[in-house]
Short mmCIF file of C-alpha atoms in Angstrom, two decimals:
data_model
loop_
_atom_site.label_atom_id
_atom_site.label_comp_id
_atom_site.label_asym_id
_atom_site.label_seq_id
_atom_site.Cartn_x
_atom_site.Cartn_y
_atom_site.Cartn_z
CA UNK A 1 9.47 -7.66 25.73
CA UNK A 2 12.68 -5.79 27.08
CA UNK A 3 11.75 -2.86 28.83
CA UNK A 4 14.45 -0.48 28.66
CA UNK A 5 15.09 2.93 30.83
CA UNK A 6 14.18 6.04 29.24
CA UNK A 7 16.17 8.12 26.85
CA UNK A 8 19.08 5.89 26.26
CA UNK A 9 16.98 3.28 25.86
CA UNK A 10 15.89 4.21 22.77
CA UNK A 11 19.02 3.54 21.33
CA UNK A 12 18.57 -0.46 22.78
CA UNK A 13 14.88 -0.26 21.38
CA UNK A 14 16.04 0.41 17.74
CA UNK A 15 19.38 -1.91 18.20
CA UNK A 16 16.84 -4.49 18.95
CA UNK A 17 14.26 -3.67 16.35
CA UNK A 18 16.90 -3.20 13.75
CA UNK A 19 18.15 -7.10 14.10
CA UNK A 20 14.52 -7.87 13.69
CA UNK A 21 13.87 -5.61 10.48
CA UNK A 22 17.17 -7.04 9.42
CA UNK A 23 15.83 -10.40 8.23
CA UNK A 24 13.30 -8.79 5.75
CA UNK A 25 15.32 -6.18 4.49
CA UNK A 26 16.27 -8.11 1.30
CA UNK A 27 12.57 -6.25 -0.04
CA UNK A 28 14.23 -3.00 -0.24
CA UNK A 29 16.65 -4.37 -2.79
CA UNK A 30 13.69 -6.24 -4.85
CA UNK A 31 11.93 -2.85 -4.46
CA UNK A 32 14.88 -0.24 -5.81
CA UNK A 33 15.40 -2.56 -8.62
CA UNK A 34 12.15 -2.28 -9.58
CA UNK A 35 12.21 1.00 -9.38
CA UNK A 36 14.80 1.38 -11.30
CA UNK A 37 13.17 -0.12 -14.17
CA UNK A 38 9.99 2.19 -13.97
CA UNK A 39 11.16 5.54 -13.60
CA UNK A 40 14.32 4.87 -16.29
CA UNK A 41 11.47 3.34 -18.81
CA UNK A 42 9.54 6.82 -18.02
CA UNK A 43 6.92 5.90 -14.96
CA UNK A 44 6.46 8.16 -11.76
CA UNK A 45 7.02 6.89 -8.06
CA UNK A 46 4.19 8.76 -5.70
CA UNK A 47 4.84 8.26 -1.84
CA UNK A 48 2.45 9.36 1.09
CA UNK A 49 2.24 9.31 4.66
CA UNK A 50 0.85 11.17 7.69
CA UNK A 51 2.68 13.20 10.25
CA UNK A 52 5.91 11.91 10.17
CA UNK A 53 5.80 9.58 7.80
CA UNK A 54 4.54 12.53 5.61
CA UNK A 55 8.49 13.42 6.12
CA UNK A 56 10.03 10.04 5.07
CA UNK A 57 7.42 9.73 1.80
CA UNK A 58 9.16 13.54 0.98
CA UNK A 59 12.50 12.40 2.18
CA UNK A 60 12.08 9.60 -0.53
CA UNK A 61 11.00 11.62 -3.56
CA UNK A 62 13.76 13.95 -2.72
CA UNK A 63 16.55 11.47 -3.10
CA UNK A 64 15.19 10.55 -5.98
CA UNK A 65 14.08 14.09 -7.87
CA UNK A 66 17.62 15.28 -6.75
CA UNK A 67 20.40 12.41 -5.82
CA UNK A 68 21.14 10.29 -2.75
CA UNK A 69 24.50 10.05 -2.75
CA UNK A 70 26.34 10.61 -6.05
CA UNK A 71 25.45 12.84 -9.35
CA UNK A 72 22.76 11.28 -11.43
CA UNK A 73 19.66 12.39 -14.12
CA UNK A 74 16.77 13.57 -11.67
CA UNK A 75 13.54 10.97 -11.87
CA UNK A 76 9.86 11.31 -11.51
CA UNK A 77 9.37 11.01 -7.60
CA UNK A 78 6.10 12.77 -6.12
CA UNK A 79 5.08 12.94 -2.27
CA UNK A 80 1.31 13.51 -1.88
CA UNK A 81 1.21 16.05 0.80
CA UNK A 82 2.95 18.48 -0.26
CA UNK A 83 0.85 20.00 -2.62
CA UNK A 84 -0.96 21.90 0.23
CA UNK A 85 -3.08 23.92 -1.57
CA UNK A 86 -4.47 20.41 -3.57
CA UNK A 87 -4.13 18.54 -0.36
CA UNK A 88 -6.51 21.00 1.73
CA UNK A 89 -9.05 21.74 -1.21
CA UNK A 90 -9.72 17.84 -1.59
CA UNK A 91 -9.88 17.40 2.43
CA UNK A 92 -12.40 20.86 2.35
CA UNK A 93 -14.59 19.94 -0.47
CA UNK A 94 -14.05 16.08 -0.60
CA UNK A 95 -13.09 14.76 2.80
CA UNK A 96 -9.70 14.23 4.89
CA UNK A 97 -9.62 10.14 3.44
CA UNK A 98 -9.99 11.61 -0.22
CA UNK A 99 -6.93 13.63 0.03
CA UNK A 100 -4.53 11.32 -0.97
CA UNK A 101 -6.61 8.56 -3.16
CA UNK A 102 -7.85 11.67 -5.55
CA UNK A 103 -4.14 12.77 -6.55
CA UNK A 104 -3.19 9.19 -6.96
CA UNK A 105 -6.53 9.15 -9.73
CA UNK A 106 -4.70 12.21 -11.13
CA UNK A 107 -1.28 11.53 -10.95
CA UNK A 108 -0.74 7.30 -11.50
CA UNK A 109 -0.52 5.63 -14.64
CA UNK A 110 -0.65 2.33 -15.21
CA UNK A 111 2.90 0.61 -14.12
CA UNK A 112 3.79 3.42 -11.72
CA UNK A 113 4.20 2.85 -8.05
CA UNK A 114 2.65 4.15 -5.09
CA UNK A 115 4.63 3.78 -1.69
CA UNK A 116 2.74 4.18 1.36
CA UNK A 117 4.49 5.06 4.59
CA UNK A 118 2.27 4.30 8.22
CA UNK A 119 3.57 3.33 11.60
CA UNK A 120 0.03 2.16 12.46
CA UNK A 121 -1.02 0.51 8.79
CA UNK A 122 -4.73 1.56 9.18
CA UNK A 123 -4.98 5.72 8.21
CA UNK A 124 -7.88 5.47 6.47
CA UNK A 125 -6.59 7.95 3.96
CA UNK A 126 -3.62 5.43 3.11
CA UNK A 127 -6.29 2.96 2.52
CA UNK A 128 -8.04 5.07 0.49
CA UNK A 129 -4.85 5.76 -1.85
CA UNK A 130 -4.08 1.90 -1.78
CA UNK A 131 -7.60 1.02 -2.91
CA UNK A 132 -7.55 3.99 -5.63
CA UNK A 133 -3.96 2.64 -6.85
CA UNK A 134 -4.94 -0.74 -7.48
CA UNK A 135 -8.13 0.58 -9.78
CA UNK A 136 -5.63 2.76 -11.85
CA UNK A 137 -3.16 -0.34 -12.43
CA UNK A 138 -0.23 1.22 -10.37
CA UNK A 139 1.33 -1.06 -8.20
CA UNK A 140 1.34 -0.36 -4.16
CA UNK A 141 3.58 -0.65 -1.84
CA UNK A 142 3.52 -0.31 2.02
CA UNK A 143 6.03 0.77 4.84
CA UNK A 144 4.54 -0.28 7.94
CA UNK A 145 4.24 -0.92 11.78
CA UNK A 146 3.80 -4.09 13.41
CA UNK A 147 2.06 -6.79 11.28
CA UNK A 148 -0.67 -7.87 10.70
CA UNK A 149 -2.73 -4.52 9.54
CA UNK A 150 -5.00 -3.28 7.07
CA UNK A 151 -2.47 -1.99 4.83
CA UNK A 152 -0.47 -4.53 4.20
CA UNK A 153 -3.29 -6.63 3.36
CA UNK A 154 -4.36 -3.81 0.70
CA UNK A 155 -0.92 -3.34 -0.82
CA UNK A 156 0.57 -5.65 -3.17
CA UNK A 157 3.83 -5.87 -1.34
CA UNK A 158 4.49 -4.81 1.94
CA UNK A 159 8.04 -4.14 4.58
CA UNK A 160 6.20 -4.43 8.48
CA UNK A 161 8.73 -2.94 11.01
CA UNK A 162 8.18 -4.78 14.63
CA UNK A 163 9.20 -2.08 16.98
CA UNK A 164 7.56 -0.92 20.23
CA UNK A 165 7.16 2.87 19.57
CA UNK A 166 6.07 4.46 16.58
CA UNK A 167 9.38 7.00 16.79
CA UNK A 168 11.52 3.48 16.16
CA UNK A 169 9.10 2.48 13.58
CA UNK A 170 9.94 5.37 11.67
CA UNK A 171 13.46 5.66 12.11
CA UNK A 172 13.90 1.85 10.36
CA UNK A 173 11.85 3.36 7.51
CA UNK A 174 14.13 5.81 7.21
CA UNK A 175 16.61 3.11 6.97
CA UNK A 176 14.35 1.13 4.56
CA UNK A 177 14.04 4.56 2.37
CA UNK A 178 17.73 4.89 1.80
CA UNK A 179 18.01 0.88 1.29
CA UNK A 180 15.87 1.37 -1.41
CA UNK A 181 17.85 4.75 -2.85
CA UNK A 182 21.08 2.77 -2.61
CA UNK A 183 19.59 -0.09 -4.45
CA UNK A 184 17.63 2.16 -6.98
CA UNK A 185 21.23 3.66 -7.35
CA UNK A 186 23.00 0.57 -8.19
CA UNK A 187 20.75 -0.43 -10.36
CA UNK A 188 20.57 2.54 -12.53
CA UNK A 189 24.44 2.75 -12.56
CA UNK A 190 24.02 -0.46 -14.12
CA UNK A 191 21.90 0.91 -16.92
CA UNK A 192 23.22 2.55 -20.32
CA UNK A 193 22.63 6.05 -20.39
CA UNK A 194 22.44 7.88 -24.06
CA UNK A 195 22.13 11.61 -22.84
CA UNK A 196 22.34 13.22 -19.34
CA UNK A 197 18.35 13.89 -18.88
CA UNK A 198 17.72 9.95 -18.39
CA UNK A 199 16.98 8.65 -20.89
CA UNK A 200 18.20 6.18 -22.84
#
């Protein structure tokens, strides 16, 4: 491994990592397709992470709820965490690896998809979620860190990022994220819309 001097290194860390995560990030156009198809047929996208993936999951369900880059209807996009008054009653009363896999029993329907964001791929609470998902027939899948991990063997597909730090990790899933928005983007533009609320 390159070891590269502080601060500006960073910037040689995710050059490196990015021509790395650029060989598998073909997913992120299999996975905004699909999206495409479940939220314009009336499904719900649900996203969580911890920390700062917590930030990406709501980064993603804002592009989606409002627009990533040009005017389009608003979709069904929901990040986990941010309900904090749900998120902190379920941790009190049911336990911190609850808090995520009891709104996805709530919230998922069968055919809607669950994204789940980790650098590590083994927060228990993610696991949780995944394992909850898969009972409720809503399709998982994962964001990661360095493969192999618990996660991705839980989820039924899965984007690993191999980076050194977790603070590159999740600036390529940023980069994933808006891969996927852009794709989602194209492929509803595709679509033929009746009315301006979606659908069609």
């Amino acid at each position: 491994m390159t070891v590269h001097p502080p601060v500006t290194g960073h910037c040689d860390e995710l050059q490196d990592a990015l021509t790395a995560f650029r060989a598998s990030a073909h997913l992120t156009q299999r996975w905004g397709e699909r999206l495409a198809t479940v939220l314009t047929g009336g499904g719900r996208l649900l996203a969580a992470g911890n920390g700062g993936s917590a930030a990406q999951a709501q980064h993603l369900t804002a592009e989606l709820v409002g627009r990533y880059r040009d005017d389009r209807p608003p979709f069904s996009a929901l990040a986990l965490h941010a309900d904090t008054s749900s998120t902190t009653a379920i941790a009190n009363d049911y336990g911190v690896d609850e808090v995520f896999a009891r709104q996805v029993r709530a919230h998922g329907r069968p055919g809607d998809i669950l994204i789940l964001l980790s650098t590590s791929g083994a927060s228990a609470n993610l696991l949780s979620a995944a394992d909850a998902a898969r009972a409720a027939g809503v399709r998982v899948w994962a964001l990661t860190g360095c493969a192999p991990n618990p996660l991705m063997a839980g989820s039924d597909e899965y984007l690993c990022v191999e980076a050194p730090t977790a603070a590159t990790v999740q600036e390529l899933h940023l980069v994933a994220v808006h891969m996927v928005c852009a794709a989602f983007d194209a492929a509803v533009e595709r679509g033929t819309w009746r009315d301006g609320d979606g659908r069609r």
